[in-house]
Short mmCIF file of C-alpha atoms and ligand atoms in Angstrom, two decimals:
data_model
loop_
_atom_site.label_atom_id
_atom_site.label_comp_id
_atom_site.label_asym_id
_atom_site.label_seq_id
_atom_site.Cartn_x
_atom_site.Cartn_y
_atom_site.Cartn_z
CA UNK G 1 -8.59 21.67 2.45
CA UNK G 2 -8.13 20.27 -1.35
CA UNK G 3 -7.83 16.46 -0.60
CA UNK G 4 -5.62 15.06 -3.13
CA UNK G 5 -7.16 12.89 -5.75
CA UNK G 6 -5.67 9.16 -4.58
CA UNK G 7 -5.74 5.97 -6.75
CA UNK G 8 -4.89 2.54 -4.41
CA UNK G 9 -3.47 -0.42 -5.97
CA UNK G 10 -4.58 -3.54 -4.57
CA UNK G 11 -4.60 -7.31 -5.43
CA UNK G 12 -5.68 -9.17 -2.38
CA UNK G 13 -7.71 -8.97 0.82
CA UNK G 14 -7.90 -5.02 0.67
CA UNK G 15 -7.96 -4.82 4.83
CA UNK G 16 -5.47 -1.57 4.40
CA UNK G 17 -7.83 -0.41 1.20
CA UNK G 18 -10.39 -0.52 3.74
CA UNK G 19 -8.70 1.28 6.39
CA UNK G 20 -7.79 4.03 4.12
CA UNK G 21 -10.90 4.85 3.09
CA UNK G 22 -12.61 5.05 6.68
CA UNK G 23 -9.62 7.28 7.29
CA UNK G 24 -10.13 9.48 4.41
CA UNK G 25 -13.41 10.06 4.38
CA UNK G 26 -12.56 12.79 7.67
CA UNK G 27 -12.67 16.09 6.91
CA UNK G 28 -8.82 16.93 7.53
CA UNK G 29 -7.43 13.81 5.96
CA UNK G 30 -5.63 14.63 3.28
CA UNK G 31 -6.38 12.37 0.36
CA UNK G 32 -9.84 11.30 -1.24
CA UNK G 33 -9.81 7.52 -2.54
CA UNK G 34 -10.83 8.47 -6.45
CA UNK G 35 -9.83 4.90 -7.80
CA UNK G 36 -9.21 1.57 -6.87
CA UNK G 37 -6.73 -0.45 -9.15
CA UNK G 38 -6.40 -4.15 -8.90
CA UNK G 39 -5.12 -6.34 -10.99
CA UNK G 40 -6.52 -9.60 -10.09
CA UNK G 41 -10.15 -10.29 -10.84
CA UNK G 42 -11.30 -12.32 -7.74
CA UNK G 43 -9.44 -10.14 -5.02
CA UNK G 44 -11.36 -9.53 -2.13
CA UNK G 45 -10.44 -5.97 -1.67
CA UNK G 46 -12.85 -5.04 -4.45
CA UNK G 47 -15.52 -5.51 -2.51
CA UNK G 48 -14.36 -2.14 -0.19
CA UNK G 49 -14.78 -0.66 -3.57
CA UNK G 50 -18.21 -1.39 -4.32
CA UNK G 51 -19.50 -1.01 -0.92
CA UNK G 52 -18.22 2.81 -0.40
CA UNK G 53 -19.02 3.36 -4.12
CA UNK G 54 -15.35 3.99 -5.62
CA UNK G 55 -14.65 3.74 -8.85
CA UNK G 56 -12.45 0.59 -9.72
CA UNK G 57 -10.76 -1.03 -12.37
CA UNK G 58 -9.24 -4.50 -13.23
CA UNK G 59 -5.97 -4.31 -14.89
CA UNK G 60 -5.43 -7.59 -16.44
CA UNK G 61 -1.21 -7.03 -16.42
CA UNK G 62 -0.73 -10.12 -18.87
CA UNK G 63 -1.80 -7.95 -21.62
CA UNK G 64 1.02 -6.34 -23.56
CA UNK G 65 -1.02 -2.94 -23.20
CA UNK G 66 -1.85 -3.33 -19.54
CA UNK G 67 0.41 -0.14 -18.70
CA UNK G 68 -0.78 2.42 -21.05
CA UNK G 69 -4.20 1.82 -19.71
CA UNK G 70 -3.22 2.18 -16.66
CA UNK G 71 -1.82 5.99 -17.01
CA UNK G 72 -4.84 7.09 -19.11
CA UNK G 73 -7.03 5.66 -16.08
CA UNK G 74 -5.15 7.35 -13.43
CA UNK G 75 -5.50 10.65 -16.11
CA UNK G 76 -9.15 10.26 -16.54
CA UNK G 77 -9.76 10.22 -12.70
CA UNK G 78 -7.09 13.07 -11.89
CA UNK G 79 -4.91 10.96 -9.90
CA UNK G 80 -2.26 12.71 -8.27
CA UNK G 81 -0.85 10.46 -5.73
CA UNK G 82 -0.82 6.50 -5.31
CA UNK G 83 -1.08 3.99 -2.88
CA UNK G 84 0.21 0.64 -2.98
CA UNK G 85 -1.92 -1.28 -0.46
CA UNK G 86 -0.60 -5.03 -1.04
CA UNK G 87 0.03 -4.70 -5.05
CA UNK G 88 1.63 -7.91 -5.85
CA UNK G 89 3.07 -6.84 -9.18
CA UNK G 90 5.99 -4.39 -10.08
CA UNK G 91 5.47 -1.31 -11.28
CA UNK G 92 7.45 -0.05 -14.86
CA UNK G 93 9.96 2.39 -14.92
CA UNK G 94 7.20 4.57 -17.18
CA UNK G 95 4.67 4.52 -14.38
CA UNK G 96 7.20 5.36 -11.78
CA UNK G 97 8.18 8.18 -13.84
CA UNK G 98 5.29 9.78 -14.65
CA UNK G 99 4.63 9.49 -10.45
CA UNK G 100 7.77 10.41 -9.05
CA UNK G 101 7.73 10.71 -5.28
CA UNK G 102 4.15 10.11 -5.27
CA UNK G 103 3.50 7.04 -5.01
CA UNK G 104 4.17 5.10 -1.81
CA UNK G 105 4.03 1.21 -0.48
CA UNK G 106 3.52 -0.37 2.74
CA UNK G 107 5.53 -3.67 3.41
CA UNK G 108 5.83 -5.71 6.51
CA UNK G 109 9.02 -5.32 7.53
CA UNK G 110 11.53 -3.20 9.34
CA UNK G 111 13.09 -1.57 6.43
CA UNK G 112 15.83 -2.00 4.75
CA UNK G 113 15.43 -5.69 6.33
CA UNK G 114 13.82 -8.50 4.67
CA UNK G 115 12.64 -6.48 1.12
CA UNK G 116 10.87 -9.22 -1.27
CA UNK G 117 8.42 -11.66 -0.04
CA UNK G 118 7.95 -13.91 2.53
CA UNK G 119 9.17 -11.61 5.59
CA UNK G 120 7.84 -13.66 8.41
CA UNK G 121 9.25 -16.81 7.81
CA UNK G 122 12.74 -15.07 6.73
CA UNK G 123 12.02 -13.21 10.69
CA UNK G 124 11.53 -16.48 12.56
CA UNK G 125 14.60 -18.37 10.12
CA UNK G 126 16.55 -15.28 11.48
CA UNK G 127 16.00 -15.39 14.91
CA UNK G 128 14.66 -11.43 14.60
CA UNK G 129 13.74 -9.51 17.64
CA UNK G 130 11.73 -6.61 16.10
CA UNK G 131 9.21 -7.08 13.41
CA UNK G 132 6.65 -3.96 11.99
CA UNK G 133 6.14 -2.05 8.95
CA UNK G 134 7.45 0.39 6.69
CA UNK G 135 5.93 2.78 4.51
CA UNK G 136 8.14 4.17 1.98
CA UNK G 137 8.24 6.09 -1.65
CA UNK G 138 8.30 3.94 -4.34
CA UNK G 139 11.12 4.00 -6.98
CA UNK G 140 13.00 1.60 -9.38
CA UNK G 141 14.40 -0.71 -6.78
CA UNK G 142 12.45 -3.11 -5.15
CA UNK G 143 11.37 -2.12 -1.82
CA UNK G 144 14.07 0.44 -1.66
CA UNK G 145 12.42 3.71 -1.87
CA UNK G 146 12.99 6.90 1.25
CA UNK G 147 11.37 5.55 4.46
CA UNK G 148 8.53 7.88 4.94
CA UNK G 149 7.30 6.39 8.38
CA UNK G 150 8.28 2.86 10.47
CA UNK G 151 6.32 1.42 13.08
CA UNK G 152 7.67 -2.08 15.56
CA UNK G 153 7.07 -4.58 18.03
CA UNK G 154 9.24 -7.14 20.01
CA UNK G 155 8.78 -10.71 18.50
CA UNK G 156 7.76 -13.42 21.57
CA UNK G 157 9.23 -16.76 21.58
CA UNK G 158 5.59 -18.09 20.91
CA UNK G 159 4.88 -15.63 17.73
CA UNK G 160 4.85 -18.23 14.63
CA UNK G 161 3.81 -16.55 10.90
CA UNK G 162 0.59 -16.21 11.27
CA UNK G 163 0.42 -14.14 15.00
CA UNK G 164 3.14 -11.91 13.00
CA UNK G 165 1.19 -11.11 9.99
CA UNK G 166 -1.63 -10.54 12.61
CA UNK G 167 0.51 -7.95 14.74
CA UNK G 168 2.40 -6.49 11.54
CA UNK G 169 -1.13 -5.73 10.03
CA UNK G 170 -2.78 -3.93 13.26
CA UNK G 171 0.30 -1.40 13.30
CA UNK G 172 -0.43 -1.19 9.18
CA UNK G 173 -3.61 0.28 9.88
CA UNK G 174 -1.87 2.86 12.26
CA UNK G 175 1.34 3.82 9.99
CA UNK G 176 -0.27 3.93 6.62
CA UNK G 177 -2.29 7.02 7.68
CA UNK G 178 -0.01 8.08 9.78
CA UNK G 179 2.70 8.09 6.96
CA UNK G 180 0.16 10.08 5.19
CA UNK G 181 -0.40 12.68 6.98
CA UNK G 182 3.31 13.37 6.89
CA UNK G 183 3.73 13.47 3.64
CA UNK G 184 0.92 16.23 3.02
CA UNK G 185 2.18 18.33 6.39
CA UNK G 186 5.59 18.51 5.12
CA UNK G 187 4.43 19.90 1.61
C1 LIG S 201 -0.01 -5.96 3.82
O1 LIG S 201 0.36 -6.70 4.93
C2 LIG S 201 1.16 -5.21 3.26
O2 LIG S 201 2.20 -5.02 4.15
C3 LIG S 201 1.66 -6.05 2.13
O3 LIG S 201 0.52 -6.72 1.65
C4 LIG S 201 -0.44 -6.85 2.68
C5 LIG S 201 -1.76 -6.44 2.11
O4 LIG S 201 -2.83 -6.73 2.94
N1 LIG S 201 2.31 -5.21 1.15
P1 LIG S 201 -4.27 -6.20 2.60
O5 LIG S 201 -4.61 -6.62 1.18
O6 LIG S 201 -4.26 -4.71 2.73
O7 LIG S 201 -5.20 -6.84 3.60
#
């Protein structure tokens, strides 16, 4: 099997960078983790990067030329498919363009519910009784590309933000490779 050439985009803790890469480095996963974006210098994920030797990059996105460095890195590695793995910026229109229908996001939430930030509290405000993930293409509205793959659980009366995030993240770990597989069975 040709694993397709995969660049993550990360700017935080990296706990789903991580997860990816365990999964992909089995033989009949489909993607190989070629590059690791991030745009924020300190983010913890980069250590995942070091430690299993991946090439990574810092994009520093206040620069007016941030983007066109970002396509001729994902063209010098041979990127043909993206992961957004907690990638706290929007991409451009160009980007999305040049990567139509392949590149994908997780968010916490039961999609189309709660797009944006802040899900958990916006749950609890809300008196929700599901809660989960989503992972989804990636187009020009926020949050609002084709489901690929949804995973839940029941909120408790005792779940407050943090015991959320906790839960949403374990079934992350589950749907993001999951919802990857999918994509490259269907094809
Ligand atoms: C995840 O919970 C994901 O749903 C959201 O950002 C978080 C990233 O976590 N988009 P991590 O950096 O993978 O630990």
């Amino acid at each position: 099997m040709v694993k397709k050439k995969t660049c993550i985009f990360i700017s935080g803790q990296g706990s789903n960078l991580k997860n990816l890469i365990l999964h992909s480095r089995e033989n009949n996963f489909p993607i190989k983790i070629s590059l690791v974006i991030c745009n924020k210098k300190n983010a913890n994920g980069i250590i995942y990067a070091k430690k299993y030797k991946i090439p990574y990059v810092i994009i520093n996105t206040k620069k007016l030329n941030y983007e066109a460095k970002v396509l001729k890195t994902l063209k010098k590695y041979k990127i043909s498919f993206i992961c957004l793995a907690g990638y706290m910026k929007i991409l451009s229109n160009n980007l999305i363009k040049n990567y139509r229908g392949r590149i994908i996001n997780i968010h916490p939430s039961l999609l189309p519910k709660f797009k944006g930030l802040n899900t958990f509290s916006r749950m609890l405000k809300n008196k929700e009784i599901k809660a989960g993930c989503t992972v989804h293409y990636v187009n020009e509205k926020l949050d609002g590309g084709n489901t690929i793959h949804k995973k839940l659980f029941f909120i408790k009366n005792k779940d407050n933000e943090k015991i959320l995030r906790k839960k949403t993240q374990k079934l992350e770990y589950r749907a993001f490779p999951e919802a990857i597989i999918k994509i490259f069975r269907n094809i």
